[in-house]
Tab-separated table of C-alpha atoms in Angstrom:
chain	number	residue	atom	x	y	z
A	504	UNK	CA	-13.614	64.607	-231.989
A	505	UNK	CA	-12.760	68.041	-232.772
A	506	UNK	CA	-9.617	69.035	-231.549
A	507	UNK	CA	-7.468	71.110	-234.257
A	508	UNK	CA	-7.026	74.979	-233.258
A	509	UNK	CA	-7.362	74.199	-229.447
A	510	UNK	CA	-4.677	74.713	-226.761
A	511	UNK	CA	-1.975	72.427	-226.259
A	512	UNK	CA	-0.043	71.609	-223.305
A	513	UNK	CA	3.051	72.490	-222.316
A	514	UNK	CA	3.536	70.127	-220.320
A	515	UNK	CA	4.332	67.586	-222.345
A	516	UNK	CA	7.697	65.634	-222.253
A	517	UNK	CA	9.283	63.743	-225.182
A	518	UNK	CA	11.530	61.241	-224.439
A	519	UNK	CA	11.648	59.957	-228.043
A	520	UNK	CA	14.680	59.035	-229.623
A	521	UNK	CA	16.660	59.699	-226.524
A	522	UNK	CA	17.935	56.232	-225.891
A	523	UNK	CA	15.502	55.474	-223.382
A	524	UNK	CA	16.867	54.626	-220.537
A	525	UNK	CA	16.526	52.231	-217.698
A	526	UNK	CA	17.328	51.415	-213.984
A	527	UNK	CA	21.254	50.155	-213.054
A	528	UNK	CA	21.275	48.519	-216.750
A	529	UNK	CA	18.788	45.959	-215.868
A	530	UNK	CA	17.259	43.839	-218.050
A	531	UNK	CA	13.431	43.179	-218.540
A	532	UNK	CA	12.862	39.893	-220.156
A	533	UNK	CA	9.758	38.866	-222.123
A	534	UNK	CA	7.795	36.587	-219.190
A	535	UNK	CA	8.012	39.526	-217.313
A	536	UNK	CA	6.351	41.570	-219.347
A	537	UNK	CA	3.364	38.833	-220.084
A	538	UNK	CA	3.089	38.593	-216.555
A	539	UNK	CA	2.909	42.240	-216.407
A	540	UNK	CA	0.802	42.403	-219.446
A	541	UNK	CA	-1.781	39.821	-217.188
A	542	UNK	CA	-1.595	41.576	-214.318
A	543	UNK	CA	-2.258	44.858	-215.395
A	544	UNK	CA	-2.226	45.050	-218.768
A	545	UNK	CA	-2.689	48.577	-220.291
A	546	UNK	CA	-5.041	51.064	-218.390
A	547	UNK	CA	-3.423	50.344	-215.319
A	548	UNK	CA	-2.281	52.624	-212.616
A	549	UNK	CA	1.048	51.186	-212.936
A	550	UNK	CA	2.340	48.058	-214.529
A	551	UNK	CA	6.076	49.459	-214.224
A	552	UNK	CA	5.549	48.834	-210.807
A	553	UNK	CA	4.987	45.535	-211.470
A	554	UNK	CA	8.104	44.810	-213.910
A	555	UNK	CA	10.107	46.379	-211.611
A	556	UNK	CA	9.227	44.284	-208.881
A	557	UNK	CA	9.602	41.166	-210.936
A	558	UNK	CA	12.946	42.194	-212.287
A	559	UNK	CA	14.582	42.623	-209.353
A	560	UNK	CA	13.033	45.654	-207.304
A	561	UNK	CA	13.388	49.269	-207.639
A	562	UNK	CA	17.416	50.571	-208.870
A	563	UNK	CA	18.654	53.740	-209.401
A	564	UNK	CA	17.738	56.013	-212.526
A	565	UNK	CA	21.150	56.444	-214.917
A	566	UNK	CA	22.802	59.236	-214.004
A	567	UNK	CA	22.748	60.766	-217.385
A	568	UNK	CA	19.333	61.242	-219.346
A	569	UNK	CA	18.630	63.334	-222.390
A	570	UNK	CA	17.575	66.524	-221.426
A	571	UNK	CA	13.697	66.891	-221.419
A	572	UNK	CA	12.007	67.969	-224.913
A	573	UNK	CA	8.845	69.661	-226.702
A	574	UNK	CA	7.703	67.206	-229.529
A	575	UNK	CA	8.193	68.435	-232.897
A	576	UNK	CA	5.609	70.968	-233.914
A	577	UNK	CA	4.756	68.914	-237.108
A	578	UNK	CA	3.816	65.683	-234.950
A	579	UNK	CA	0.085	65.165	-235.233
A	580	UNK	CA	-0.372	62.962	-232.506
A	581	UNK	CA	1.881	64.409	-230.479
A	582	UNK	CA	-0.064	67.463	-230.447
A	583	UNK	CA	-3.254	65.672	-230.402
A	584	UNK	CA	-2.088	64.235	-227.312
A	585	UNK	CA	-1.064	67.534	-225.885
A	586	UNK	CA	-4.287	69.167	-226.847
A	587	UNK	CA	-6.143	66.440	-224.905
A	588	UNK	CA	-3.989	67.179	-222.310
A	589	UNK	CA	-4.826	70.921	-222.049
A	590	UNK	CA	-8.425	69.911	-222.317
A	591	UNK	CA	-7.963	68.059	-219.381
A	592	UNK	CA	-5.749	70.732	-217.561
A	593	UNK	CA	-9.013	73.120	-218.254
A	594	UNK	CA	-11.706	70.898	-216.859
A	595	UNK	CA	-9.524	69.551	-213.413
A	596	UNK	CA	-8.789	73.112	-212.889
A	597	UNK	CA	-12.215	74.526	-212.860
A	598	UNK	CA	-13.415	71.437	-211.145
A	599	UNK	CA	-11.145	72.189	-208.712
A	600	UNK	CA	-11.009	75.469	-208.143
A	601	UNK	CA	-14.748	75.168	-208.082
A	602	UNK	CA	-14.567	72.947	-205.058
A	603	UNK	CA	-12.003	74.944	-203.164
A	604	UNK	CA	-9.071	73.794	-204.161
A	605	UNK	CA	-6.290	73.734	-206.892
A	606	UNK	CA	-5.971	71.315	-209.147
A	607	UNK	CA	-1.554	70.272	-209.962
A	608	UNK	CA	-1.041	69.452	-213.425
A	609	UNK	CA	0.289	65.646	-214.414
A	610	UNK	CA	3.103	65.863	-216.868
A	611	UNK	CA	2.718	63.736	-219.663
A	612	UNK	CA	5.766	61.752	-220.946
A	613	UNK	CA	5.997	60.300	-224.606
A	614	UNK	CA	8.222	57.446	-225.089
A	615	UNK	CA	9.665	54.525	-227.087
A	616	UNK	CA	10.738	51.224	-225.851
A	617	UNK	CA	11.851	51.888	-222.293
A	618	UNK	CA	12.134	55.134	-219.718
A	619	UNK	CA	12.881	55.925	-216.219
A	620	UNK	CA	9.980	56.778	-214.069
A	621	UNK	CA	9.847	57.112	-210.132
A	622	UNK	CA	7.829	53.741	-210.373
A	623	UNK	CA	10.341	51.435	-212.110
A	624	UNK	CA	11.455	51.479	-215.530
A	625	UNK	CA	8.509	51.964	-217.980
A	626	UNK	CA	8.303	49.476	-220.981
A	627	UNK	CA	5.582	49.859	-224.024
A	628	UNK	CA	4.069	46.313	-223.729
A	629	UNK	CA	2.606	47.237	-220.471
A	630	UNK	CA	1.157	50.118	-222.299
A	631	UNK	CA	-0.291	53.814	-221.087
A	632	UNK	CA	0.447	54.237	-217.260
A	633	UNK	CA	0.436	56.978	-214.325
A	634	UNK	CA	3.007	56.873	-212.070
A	635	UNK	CA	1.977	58.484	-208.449
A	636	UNK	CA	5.756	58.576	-207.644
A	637	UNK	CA	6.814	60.966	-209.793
A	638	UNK	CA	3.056	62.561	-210.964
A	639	UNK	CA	3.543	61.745	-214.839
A	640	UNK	CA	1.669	60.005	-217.246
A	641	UNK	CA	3.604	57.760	-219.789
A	642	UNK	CA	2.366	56.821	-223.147
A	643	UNK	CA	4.426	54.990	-226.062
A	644	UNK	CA	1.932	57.060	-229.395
A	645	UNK	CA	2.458	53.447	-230.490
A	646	UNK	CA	-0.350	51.834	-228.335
A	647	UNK	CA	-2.905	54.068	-230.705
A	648	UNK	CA	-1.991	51.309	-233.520
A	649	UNK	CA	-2.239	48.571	-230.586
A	650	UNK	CA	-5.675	49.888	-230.619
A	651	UNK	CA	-6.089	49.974	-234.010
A	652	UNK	CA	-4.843	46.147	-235.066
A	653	UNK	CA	-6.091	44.914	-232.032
A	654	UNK	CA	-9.522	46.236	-231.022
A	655	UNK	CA	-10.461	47.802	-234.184
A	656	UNK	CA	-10.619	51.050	-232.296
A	657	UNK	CA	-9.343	54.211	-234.157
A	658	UNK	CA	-11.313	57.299	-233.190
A	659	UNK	CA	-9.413	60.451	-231.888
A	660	UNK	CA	-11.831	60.022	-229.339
A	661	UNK	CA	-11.386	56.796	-227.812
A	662	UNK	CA	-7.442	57.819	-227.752
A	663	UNK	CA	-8.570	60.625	-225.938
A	664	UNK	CA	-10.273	58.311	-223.571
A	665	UNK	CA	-7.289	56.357	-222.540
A	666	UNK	CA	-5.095	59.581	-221.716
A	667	UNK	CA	-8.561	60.843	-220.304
A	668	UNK	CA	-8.421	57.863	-217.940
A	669	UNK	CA	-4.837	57.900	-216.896
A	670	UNK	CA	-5.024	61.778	-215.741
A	671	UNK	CA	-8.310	60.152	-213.667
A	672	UNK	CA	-5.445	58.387	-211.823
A	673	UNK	CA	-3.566	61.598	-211.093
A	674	UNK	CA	-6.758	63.211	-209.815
A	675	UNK	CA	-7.318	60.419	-207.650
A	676	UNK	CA	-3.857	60.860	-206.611
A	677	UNK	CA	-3.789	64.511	-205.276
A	678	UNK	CA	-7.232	63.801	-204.079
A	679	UNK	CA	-5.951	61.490	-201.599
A	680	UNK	CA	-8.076	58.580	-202.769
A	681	UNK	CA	-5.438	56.522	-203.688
A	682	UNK	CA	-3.356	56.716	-199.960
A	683	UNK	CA	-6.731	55.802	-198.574
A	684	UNK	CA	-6.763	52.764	-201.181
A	685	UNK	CA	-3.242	51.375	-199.960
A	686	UNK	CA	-4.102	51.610	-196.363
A	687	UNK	CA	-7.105	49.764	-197.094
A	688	UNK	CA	-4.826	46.828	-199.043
A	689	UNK	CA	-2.478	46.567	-196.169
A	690	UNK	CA	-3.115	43.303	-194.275
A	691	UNK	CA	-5.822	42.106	-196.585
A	692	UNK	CA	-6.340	38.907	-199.399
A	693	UNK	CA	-5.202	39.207	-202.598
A	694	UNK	CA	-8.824	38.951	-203.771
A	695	UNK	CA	-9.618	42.046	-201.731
A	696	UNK	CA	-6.493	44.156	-203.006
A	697	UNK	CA	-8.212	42.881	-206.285
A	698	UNK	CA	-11.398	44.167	-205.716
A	699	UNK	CA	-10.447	47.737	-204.781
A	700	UNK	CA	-8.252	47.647	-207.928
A	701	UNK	CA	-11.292	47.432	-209.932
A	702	UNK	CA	-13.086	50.281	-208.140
A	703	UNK	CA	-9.942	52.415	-208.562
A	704	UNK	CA	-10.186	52.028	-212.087
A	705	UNK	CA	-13.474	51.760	-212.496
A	706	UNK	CA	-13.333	55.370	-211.028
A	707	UNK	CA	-10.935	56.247	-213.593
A	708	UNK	CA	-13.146	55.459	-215.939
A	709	UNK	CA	-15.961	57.808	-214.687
A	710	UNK	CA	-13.682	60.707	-213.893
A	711	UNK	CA	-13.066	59.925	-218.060
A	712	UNK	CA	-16.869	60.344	-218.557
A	713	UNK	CA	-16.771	63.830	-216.592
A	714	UNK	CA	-13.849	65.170	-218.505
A	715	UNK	CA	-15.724	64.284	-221.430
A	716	UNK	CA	-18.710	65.739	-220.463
A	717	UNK	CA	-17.519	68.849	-219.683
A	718	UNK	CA	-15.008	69.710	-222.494
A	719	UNK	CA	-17.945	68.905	-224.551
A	720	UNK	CA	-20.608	71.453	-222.645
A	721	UNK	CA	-17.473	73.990	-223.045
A	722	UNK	CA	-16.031	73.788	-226.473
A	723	UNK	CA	-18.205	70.704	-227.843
A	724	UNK	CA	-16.037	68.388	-228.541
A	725	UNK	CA	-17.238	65.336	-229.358
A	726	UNK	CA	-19.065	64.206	-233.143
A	727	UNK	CA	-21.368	61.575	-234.037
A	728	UNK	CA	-20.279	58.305	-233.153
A	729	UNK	CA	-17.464	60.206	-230.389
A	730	UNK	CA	-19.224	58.160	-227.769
A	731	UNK	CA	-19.724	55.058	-229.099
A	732	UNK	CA	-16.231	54.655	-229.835
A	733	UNK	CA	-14.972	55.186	-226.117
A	734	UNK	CA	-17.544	52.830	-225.328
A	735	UNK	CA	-16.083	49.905	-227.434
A	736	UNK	CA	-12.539	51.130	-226.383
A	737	UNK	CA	-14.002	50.398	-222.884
A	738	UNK	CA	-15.751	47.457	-223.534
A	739	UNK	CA	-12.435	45.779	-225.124
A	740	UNK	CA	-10.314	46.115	-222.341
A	741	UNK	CA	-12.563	44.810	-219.823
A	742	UNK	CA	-10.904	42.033	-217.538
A	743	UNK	CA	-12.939	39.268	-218.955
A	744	UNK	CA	-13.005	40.221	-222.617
A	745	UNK	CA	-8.762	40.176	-222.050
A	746	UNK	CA	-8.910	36.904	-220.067
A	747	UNK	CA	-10.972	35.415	-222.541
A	748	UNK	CA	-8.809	36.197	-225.120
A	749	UNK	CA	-5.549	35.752	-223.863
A	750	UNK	CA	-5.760	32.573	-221.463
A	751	UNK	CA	-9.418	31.081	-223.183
A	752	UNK	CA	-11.014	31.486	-219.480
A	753	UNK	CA	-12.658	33.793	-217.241
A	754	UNK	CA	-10.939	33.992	-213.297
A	755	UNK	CA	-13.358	36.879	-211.897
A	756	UNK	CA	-10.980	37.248	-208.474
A	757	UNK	CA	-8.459	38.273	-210.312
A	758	UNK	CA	-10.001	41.192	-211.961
A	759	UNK	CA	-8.071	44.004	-211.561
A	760	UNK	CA	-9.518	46.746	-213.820
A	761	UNK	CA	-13.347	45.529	-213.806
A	762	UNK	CA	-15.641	43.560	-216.922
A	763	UNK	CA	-16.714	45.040	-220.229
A	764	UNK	CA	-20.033	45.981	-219.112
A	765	UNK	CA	-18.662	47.662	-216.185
A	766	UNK	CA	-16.189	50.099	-217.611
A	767	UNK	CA	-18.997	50.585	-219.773
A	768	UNK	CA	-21.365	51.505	-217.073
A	769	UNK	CA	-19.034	53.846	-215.390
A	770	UNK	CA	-17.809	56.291	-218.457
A	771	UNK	CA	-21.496	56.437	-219.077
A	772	UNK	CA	-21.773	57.832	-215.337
A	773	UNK	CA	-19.384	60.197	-216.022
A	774	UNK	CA	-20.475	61.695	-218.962
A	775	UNK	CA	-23.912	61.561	-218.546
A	776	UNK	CA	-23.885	64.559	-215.965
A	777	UNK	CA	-20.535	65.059	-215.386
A	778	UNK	CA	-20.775	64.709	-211.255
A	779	UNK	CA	-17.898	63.519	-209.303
A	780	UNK	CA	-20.291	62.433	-206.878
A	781	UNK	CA	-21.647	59.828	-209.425
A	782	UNK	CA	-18.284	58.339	-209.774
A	783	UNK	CA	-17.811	57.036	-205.690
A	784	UNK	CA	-17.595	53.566	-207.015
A	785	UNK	CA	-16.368	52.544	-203.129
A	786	UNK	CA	-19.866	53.559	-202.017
A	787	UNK	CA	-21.703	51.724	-204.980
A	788	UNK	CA	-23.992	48.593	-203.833
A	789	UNK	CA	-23.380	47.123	-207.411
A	790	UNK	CA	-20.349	48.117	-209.548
């Protein structure tokens, strides 16, 4: 993926080295965090929400917090993260402004360990997360050598992906899609708050593939094998390739994010044309 001599963000926080931080010194143990980790796992819209919940419920952010920072100017992934960023910032806006309205930039937040968010207190096992509350995107820069060990996944490219993906949860958020997707989970089953999980993200996913396609037709972006890459990125952290690693069995009612071969499917939506109206994965017949 070329990247190097494009804008970055400014919008970019860096909690880093600041301590962290948490909610009314509460503690997070480690079977919360598996259970968060199986829940969600990374990719999600937010697993804080769901260690906060298990640890007690929403408390109040520490009065004192390090005042919010740039990222040093010689951090290369810090900038490759903000330069993704303001790729993204580009193609919402136009898509946006193109469609009559105007698009409200996400911050993004680096971290380490633990930090406040409006959602509960964000932890790096439950990896890269939006946070609707507040509008930020959190990311610990060590879940790019998560994907490295773990996946054998290492292009700039399918990093790009997974912020890519996370700031399609923001645009879902100002879009109103996602108030419309917790009315719809009020009063139902578990297996139906399940299933429009996966769409959500499955959307995500899509709303990647546009992004992609776009920055590409603008300031071409992506190199050989740029695709591919996102692809396996995608087809790792399908709900069945996780639940067959992790727990040795497949449970398809409690997918959450959607299979391999779907998150697959849907980049490839996205990027193919780059149409929103390919990515209505609450209209599709077959996901």
């Amino acid at each position: 993926m070329k990247w190097e001599g494009n804008r970055e963000s400014d919008n970019v926080e860096d909690r880093r080295g600041s301590g962290g931080g948490g909610f009314g010194g509460r503690s997070i143990g480690i079977g919360t965090i598996v259970i968060a980790l199986l829940g969600s796992y990374f990719l999600g819209i937010n697993p804080a929400t769901i260690i906060s919940l298990l640890s007690g419920g929403p408390g109040q952010l520490q009065s004192q917090q390090a005042p919010a920072q740039r990222p040093p100017a010689d951090d290369q992934t810090a900038r490759f993260v903000g330069t993704v960023l303001a790729d993204t910032e580009d193609v919402w806006g136009q898509i946006f402004r193109e469609n009559g309205g105007t698009y409200g930039r996400p911050k993004l937040v680096l971290f380490s360990g633990q930090t406040p968010t409006a959602c509960g207190t964000g932890d790096t096992a439950a990896g890269p997360f939006y946070c609707p509350g507040d509008q930020k995107v959190y990311i610990d820069l060590e879940f790019f050598q998560t994907m490295r060990d773990r996946f054998r996944v290492s292009s700039n490219f399918a990093q790009a992906y997974v912020i890519a993906h996370e700031v399609g949860h923001h645009v879902q958020h100002i879009s109103g899609i996602m108030d419309k997707v917790d009315q719809a989970r009020r009063g139902g089953t578990q297996k139906q708050a399940n299933a429009l999980s996966v769409k959500v993200e499955l959307q995500a996913d899509c709303f990647a593939g546009v992004w992609a396609y776009h920055a590409n037709q603008a300031r071409s972006i992506l190199e050989d094998g740029d695709v591919e890459s996102a692809l396996k990125a995608a087809s790792a952290i399908g709900d069945d390739a996780l639940q067959r690693q992790s727990q040795g069995v497949v449970v398809p009612d409690s997918f959450t994010h959607g299979t391999s071969a779907q998150r697959v499917r849907w980049f490839q939506r996205g990027i193919q044309r780059g149409q929103l109206n390919d990515c209505n994965t609450f209209a599709a017949q077959q996901l």
